[in-house]
JSON list of C-alpha atoms in Angstrom, two decimals:
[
{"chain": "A", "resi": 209, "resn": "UNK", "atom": "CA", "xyz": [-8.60, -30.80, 25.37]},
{"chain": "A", "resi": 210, "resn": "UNK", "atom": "CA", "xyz": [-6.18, -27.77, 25.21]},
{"chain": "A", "resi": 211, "resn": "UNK", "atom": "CA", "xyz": [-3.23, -28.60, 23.84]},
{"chain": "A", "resi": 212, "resn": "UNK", "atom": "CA", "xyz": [-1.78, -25.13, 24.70]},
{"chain": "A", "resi": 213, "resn": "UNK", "atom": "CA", "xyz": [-2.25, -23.68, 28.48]},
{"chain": "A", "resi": 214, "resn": "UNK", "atom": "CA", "xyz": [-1.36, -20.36, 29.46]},
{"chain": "A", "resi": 215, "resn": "UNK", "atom": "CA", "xyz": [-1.32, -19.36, 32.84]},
{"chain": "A", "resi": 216, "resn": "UNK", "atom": "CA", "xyz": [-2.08, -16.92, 34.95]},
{"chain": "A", "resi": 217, "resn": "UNK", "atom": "CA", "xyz": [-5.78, -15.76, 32.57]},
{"chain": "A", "resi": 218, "resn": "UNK", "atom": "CA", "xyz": [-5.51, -12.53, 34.51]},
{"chain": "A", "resi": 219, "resn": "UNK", "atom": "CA", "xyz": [-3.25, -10.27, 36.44]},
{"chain": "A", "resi": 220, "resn": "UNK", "atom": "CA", "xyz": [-3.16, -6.86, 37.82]},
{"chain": "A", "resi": 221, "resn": "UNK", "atom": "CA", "xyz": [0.56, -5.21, 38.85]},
{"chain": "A", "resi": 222, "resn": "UNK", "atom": "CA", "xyz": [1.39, -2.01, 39.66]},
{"chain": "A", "resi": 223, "resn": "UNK", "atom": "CA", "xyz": [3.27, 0.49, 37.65]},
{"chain": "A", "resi": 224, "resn": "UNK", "atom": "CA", "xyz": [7.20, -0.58, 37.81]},
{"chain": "A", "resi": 225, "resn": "UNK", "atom": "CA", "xyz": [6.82, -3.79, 38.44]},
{"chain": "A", "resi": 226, "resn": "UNK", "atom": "CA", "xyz": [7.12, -6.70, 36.47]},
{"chain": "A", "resi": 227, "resn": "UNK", "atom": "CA", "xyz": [4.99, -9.90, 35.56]},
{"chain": "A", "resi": 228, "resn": "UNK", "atom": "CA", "xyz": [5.70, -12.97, 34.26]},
{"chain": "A", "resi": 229, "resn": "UNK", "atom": "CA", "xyz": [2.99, -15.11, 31.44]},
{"chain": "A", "resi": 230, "resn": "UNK", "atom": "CA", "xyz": [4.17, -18.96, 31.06]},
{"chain": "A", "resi": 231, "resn": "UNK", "atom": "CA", "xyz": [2.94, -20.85, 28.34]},
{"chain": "A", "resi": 232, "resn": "UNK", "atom": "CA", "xyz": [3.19, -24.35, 28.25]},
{"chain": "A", "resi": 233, "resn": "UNK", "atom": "CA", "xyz": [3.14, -27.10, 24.84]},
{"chain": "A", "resi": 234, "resn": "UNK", "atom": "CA", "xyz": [0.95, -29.75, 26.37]},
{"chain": "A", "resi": 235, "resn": "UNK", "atom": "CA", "xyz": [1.23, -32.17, 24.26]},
{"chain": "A", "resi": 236, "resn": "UNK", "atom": "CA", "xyz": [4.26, -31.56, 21.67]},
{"chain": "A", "resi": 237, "resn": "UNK", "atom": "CA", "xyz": [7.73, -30.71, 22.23]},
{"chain": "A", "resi": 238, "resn": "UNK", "atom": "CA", "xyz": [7.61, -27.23, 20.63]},
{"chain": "A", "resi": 239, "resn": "UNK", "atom": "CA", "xyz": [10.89, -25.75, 19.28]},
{"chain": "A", "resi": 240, "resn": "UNK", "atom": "CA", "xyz": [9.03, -22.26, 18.40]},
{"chain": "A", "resi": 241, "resn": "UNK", "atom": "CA", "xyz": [6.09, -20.44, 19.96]},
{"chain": "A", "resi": 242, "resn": "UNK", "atom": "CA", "xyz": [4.72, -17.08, 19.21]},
{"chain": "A", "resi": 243, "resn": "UNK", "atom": "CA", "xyz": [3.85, -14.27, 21.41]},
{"chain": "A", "resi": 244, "resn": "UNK", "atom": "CA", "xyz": [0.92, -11.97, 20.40]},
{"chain": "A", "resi": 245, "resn": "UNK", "atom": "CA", "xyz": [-0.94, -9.07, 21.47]},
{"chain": "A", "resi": 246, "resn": "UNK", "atom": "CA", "xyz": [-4.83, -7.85, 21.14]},
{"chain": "A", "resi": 247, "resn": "UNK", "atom": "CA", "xyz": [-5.80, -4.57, 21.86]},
{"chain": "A", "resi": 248, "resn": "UNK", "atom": "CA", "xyz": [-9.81, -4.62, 22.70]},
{"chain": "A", "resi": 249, "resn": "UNK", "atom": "CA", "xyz": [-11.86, -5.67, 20.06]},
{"chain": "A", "resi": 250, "resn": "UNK", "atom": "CA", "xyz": [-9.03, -5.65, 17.56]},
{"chain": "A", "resi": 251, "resn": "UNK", "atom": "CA", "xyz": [-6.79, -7.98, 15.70]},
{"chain": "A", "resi": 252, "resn": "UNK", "atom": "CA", "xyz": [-3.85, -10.11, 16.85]},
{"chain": "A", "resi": 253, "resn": "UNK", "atom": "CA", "xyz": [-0.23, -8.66, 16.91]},
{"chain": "A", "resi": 254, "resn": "UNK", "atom": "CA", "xyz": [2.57, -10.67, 16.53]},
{"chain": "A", "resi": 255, "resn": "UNK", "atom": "CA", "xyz": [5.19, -9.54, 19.52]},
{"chain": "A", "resi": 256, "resn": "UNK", "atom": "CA", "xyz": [8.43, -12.03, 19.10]},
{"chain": "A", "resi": 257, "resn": "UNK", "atom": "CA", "xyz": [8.95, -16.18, 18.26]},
{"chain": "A", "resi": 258, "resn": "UNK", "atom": "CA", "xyz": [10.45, -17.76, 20.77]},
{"chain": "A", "resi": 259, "resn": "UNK", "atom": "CA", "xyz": [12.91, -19.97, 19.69]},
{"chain": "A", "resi": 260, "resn": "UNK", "atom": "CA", "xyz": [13.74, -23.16, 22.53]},
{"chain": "A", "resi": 261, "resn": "UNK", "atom": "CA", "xyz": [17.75, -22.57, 23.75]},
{"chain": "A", "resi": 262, "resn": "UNK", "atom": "CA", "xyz": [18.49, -19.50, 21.43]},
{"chain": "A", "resi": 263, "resn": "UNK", "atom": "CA", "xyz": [17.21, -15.58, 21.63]},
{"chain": "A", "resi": 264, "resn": "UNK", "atom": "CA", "xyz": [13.69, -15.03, 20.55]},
{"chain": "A", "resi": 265, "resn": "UNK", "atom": "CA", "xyz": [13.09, -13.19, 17.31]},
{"chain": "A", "resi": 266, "resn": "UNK", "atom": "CA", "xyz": [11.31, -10.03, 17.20]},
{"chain": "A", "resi": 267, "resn": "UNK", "atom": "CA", "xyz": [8.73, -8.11, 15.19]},
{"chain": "A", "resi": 268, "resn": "UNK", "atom": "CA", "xyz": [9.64, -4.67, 14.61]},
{"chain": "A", "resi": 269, "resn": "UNK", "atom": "CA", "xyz": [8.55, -2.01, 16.43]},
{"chain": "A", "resi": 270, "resn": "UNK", "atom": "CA", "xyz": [8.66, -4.48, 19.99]},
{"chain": "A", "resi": 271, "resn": "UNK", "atom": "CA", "xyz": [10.82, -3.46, 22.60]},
{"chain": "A", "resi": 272, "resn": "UNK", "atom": "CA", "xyz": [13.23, -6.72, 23.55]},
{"chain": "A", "resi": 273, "resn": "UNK", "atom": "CA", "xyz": [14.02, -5.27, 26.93]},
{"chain": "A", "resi": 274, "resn": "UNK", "atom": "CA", "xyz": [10.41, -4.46, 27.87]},
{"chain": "A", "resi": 275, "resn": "UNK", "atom": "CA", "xyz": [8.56, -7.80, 26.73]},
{"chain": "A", "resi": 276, "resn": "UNK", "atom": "CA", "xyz": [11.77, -10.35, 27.80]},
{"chain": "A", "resi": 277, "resn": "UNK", "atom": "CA", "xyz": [11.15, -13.84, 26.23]},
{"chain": "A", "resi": 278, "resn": "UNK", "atom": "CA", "xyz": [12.42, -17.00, 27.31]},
{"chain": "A", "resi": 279, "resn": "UNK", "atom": "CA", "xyz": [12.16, -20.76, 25.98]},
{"chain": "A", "resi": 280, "resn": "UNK", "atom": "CA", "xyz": [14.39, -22.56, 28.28]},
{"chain": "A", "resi": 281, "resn": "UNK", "atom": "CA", "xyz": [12.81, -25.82, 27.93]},
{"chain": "A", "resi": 282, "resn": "UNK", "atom": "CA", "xyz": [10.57, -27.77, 24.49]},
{"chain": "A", "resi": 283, "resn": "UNK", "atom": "CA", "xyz": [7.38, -27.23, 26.38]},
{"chain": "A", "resi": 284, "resn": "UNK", "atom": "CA", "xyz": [7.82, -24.15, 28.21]},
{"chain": "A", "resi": 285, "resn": "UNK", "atom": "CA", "xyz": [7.97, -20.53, 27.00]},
{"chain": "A", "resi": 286, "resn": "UNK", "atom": "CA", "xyz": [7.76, -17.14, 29.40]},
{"chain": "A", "resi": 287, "resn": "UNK", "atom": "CA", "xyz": [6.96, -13.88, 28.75]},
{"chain": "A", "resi": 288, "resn": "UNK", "atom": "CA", "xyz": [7.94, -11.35, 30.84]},
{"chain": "A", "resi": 289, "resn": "UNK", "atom": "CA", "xyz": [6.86, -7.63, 30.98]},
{"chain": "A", "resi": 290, "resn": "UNK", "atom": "CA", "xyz": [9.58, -5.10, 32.45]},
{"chain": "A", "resi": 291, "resn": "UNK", "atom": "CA", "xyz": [8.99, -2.06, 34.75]},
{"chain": "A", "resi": 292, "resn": "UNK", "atom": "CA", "xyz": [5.24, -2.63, 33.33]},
{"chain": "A", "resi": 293, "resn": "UNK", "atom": "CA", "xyz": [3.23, 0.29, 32.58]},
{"chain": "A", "resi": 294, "resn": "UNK", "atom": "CA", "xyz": [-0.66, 1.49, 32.13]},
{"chain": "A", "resi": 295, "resn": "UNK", "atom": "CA", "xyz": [-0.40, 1.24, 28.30]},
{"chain": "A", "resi": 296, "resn": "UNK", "atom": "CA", "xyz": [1.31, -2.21, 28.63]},
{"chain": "A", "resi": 297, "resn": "UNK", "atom": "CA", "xyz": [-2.02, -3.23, 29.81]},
{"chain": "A", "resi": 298, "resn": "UNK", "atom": "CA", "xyz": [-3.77, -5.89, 27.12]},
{"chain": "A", "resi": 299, "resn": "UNK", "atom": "CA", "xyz": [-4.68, -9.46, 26.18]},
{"chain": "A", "resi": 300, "resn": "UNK", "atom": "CA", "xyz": [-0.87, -11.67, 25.54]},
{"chain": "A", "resi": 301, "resn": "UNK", "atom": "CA", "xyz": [-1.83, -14.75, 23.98]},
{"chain": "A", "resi": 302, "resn": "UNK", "atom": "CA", "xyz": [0.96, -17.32, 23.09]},
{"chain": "A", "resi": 303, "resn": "UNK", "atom": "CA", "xyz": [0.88, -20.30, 20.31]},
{"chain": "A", "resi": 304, "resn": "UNK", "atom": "CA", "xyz": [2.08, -22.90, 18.93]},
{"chain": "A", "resi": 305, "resn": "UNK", "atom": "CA", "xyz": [2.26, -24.48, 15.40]},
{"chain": "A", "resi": 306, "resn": "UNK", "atom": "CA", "xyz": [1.12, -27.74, 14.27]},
{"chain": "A", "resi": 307, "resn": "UNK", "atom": "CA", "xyz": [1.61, -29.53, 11.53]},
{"chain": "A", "resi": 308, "resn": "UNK", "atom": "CA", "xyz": [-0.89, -27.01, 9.41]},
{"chain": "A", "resi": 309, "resn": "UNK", "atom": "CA", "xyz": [-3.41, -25.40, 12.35]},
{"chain": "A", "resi": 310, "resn": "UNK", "atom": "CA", "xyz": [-2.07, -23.09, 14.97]},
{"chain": "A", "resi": 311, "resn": "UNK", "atom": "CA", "xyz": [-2.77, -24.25, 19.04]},
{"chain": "A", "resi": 312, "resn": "UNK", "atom": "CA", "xyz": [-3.34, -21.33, 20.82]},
{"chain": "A", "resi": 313, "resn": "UNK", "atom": "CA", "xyz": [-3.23, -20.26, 25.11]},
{"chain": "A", "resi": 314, "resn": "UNK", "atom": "CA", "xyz": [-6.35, -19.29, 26.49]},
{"chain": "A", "resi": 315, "resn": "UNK", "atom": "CA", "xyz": [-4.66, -15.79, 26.43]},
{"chain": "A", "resi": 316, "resn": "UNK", "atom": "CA", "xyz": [-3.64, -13.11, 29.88]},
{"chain": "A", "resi": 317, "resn": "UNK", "atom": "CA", "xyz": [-5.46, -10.22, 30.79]},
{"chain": "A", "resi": 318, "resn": "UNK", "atom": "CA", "xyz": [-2.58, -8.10, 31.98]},
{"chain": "A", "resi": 319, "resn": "UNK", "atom": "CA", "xyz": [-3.70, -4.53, 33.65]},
{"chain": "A", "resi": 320, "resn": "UNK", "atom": "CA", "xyz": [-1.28, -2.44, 35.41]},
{"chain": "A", "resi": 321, "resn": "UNK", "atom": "CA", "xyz": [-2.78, 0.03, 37.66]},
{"chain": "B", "resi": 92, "resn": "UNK", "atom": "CA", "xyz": [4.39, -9.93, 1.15]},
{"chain": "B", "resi": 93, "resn": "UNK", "atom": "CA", "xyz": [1.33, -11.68, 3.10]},
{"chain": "B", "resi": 94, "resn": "UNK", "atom": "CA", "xyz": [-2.26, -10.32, 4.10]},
{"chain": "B", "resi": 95, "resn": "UNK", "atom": "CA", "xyz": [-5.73, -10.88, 4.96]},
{"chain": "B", "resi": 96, "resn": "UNK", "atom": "CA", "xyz": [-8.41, -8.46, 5.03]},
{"chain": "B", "resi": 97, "resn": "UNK", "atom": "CA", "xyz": [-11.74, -8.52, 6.57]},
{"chain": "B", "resi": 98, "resn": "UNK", "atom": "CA", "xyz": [-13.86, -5.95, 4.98]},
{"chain": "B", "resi": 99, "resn": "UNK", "atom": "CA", "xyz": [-16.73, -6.08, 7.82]},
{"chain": "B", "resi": 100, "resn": "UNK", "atom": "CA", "xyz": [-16.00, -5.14, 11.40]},
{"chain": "B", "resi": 101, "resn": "UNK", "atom": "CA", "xyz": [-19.31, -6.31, 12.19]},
{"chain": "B", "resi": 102, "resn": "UNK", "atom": "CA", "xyz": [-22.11, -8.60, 10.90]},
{"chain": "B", "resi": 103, "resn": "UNK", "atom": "CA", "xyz": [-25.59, -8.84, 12.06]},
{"chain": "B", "resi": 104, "resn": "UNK", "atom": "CA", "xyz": [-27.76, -12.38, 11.51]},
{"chain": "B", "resi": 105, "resn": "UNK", "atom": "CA", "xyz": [-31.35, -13.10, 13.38]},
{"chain": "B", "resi": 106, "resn": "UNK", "atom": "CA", "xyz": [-31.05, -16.65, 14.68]},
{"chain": "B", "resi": 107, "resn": "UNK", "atom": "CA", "xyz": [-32.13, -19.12, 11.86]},
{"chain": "B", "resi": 108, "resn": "UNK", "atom": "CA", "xyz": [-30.86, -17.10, 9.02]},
{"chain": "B", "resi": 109, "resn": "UNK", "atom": "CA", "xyz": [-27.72, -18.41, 7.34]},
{"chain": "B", "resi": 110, "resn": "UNK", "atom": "CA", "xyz": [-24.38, -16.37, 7.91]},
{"chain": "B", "resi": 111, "resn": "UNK", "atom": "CA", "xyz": [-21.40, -15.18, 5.83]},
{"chain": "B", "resi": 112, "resn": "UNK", "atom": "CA", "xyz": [-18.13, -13.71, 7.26]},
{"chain": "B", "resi": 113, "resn": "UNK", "atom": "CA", "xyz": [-15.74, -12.51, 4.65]},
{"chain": "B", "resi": 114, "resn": "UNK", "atom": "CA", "xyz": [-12.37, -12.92, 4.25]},
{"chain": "B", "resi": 115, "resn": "UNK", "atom": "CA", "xyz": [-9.87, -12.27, 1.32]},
{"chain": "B", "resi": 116, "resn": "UNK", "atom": "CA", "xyz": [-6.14, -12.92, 1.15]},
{"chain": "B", "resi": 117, "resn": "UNK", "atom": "CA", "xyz": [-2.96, -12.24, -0.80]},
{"chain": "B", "resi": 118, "resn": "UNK", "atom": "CA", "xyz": [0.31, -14.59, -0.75]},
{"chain": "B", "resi": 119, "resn": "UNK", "atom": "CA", "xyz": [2.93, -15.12, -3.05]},
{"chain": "B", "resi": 120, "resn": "UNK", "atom": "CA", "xyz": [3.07, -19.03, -2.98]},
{"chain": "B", "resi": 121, "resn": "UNK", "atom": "CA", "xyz": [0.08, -21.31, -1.95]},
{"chain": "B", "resi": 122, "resn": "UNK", "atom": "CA", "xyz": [-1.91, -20.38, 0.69]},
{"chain": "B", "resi": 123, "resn": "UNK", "atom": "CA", "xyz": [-2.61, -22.44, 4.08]},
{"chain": "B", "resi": 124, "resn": "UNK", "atom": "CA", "xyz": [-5.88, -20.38, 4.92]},
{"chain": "B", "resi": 125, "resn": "UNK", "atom": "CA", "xyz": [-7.79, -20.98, 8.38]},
{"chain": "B", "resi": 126, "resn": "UNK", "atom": "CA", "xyz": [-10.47, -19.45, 10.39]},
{"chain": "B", "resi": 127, "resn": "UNK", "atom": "CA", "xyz": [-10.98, -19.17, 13.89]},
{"chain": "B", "resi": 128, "resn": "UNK", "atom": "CA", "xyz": [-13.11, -17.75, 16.76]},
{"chain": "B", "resi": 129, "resn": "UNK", "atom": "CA", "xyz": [-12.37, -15.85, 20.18]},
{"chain": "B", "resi": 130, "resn": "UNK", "atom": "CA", "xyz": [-14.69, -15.74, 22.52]},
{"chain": "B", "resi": 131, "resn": "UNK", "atom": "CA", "xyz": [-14.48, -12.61, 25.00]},
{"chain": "B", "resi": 132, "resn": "UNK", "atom": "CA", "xyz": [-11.12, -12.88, 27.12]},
{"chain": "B", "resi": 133, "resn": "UNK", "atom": "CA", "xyz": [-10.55, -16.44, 25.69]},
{"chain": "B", "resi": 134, "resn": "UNK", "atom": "CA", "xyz": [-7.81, -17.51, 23.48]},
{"chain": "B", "resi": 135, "resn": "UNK", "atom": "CA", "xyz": [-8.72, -18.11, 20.03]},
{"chain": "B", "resi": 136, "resn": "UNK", "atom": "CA", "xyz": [-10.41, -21.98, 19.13]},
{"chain": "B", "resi": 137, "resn": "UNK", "atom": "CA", "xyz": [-9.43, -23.02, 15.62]},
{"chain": "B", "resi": 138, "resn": "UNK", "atom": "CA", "xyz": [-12.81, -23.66, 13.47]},
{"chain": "B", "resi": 139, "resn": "UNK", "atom": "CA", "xyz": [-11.31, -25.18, 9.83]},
{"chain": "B", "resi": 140, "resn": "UNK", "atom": "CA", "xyz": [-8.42, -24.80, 7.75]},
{"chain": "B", "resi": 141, "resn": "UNK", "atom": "CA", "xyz": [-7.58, -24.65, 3.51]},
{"chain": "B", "resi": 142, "resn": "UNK", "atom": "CA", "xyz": [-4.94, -26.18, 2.95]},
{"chain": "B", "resi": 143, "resn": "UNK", "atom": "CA", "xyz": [-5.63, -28.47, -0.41]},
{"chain": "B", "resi": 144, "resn": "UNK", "atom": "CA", "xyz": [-7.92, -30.17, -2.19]},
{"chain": "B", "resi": 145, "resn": "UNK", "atom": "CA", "xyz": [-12.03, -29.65, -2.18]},
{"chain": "B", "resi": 146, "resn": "UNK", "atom": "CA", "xyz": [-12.38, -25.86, -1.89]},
{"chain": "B", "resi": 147, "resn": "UNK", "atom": "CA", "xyz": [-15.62, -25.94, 0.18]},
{"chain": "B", "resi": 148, "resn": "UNK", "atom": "CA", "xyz": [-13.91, -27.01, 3.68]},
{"chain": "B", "resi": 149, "resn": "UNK", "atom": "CA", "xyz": [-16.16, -27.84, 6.58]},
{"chain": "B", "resi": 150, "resn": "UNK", "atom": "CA", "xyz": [-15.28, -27.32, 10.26]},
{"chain": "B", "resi": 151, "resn": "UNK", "atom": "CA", "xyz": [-16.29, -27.24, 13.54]},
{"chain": "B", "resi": 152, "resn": "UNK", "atom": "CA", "xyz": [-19.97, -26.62, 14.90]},
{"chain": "B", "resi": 153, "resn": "UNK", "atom": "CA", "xyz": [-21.40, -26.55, 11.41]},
{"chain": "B", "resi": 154, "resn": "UNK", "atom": "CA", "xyz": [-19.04, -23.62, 9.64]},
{"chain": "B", "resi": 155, "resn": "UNK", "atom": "CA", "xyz": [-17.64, -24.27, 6.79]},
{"chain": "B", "resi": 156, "resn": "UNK", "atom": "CA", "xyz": [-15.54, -22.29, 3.92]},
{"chain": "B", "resi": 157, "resn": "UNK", "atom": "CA", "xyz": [-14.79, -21.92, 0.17]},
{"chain": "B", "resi": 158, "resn": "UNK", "atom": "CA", "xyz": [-11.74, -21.66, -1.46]},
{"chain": "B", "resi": 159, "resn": "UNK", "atom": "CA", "xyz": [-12.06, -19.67, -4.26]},
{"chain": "B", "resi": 160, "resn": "UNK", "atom": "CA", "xyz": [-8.48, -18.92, -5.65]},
{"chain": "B", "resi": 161, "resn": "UNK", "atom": "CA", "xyz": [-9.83, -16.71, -8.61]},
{"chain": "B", "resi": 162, "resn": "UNK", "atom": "CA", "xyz": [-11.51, -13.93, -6.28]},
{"chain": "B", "resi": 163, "resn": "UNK", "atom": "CA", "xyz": [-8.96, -14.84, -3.63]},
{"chain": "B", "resi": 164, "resn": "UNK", "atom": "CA", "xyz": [-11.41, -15.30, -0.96]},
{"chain": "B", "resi": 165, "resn": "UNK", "atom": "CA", "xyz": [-11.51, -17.58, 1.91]},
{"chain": "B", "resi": 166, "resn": "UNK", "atom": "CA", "xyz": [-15.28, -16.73, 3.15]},
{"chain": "B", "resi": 167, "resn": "UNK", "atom": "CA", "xyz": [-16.54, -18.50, 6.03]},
{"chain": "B", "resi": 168, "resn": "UNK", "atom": "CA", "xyz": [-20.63, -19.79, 6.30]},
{"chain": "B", "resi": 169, "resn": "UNK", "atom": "CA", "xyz": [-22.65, -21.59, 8.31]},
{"chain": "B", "resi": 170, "resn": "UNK", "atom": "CA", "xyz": [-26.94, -22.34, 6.96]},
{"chain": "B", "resi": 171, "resn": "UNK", "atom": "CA", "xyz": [-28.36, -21.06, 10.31]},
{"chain": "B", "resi": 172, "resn": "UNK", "atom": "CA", "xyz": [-26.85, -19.21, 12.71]},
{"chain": "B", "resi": 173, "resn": "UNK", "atom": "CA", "xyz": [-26.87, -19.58, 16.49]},
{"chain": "B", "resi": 174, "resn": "UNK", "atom": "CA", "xyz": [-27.10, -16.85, 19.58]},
{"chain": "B", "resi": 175, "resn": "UNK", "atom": "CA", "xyz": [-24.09, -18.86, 20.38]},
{"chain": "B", "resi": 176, "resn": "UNK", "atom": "CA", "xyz": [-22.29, -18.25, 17.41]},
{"chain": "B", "resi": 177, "resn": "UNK", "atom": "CA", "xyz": [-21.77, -14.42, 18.31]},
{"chain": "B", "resi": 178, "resn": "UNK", "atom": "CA", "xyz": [-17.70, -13.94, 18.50]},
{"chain": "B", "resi": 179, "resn": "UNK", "atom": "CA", "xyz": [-15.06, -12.76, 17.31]},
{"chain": "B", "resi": 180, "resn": "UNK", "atom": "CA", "xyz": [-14.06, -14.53, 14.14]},
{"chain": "B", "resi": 181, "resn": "UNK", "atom": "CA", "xyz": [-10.94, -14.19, 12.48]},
{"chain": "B", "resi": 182, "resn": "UNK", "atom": "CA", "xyz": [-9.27, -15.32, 9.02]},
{"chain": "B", "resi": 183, "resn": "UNK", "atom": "CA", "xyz": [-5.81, -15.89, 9.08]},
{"chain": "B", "resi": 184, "resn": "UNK", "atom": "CA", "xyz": [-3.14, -16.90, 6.19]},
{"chain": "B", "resi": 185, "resn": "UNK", "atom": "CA", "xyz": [-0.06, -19.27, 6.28]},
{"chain": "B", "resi": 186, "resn": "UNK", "atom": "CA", "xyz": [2.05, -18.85, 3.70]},
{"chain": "B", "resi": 187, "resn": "UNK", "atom": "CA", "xyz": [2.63, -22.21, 2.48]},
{"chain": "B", "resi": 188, "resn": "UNK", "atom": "CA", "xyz": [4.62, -24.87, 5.20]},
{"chain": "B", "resi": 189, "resn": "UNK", "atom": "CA", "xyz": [8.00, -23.02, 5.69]},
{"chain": "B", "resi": 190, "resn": "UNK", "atom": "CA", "xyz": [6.54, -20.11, 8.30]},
{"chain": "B", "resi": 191, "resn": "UNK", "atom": "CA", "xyz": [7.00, -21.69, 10.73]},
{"chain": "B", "resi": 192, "resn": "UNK", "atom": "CA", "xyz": [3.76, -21.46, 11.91]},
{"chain": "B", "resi": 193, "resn": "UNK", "atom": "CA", "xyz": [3.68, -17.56, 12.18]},
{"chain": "B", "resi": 194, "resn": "UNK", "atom": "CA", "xyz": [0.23, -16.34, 11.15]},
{"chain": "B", "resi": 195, "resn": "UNK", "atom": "CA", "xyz": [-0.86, -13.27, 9.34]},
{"chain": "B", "resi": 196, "resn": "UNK", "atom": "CA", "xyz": [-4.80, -12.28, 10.82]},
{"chain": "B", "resi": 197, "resn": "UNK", "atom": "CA", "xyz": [-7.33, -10.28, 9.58]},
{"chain": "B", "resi": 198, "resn": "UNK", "atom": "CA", "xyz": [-8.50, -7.48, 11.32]},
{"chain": "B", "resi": 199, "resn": "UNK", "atom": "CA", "xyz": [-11.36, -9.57, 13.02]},
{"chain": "B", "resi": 200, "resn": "UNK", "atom": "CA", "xyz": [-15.32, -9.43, 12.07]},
{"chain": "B", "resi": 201, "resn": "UNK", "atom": "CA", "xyz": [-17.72, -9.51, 14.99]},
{"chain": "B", "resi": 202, "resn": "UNK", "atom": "CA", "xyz": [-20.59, -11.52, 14.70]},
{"chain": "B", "resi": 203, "resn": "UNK", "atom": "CA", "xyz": [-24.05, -11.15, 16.35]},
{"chain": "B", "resi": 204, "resn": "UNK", "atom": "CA", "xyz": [-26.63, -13.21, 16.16]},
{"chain": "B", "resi": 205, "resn": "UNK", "atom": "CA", "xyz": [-29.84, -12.17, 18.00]},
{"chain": "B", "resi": 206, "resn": "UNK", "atom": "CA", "xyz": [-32.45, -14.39, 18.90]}
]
């Protein structure tokens, strides 16, 4: 069963507005997760690791005030997309490591209209 | 620094016919190589992993792998290929066990199988 669940699959918001993408460790206590993005058709994109009780890291090139990324608790990690708009729309799929294999969401369809 | 490459966006198989996805990498250290597979707005199911030991790896639903450190390559096979099988497959690189889990993907090959 998945070991990683990411909720809601799909979403539409309106321009300005902001959503939020929680992604839960099912069956680990997860210290790190990692936030990525796929454009259609296309590769993943690492966004930021969130990092449980401390600031999330990063990649370059992300915007930390648009994509906001909390890991308040060992199983629970949000992202949240700020004042959202059409060219935030795409496919935000979170993970978590293992021991050697990466557990991965079943990924959010985010279009703003 | 880290990458994979994918050198086919796209691969075509008739059902029956054995498949080959390709996949090459570059790391400084030892490689933790895995593939996996995305089905269309899905998140991505992990299908068999490199880590050590024998270089042909087998994984899930019949796929398996070779390690081949000379030519760098992490290709992935299966004998005979399934309508089911069309995805999205993608290689991805660890390098070594102090990443923290952050992967490096390929670009992605799309597979089709027809019937």
């Amino acid at each position: 069963g998945a070991v990683v669940s990411q909720h809601p699959s799909r979403v539409i918001c309106k321009s300005g507005t902001s959503v939020k993408i929680e992604c839960r460790s099912l069956d680990f206590q997860a210290t790190t997760m990692f936030w990525y993005r796929q454009f259609p058709k296309q590769s993943l994109m690492l966004m930021a690791t969130s990092n449980e009780g401390s600031k999330a890291t990063y990649e370059q090139g992300v915007e930390k005030d648009k994509f906001l990324i909390n890991h308040a608790s060992l199983t629970l990690s949000t992202l949240t997309v700020t004042s959202a708009h059409p060219e935030d729309s795409s496919f935000y799929i979170c993970s978590r490591s293992g021991p050697t294999e990466a557990f991965f969401g079943q990924g959010t369809r985010l279009t703003v209209v | 620094a880290q990458s994979v490459a994918q050198p086919e966006d796209q691969v075509n198989v008739a059902e029956g016919n054995p498949l080959t996805v390709k996949c090459t990498y570059s790391v400084s250290g030892n490689p933790y190589l895995f593939w996996y597979v995305q089905y269309p707005n899905r998140g991505l199911q992990f299908l068999l992993k490199y880590i050590t030991g024998d270089n042909l790896v087998k994984g899930s639903y019949g796929f398996e792998a070779e390690f081949n450190k000379s030519q760098t390559s992490f290709h992935l096979k299966k004998p005979s290929a399934l309508v089911s099988d069309s995805a999205l497959y993608f290689c991805a690189v660890r390098d070594g066990p102090n990443q923290g889990g952050k992967l490096i993907f390929g670009q992605g090959t799309e597979l089709s199988v027809k019937p």
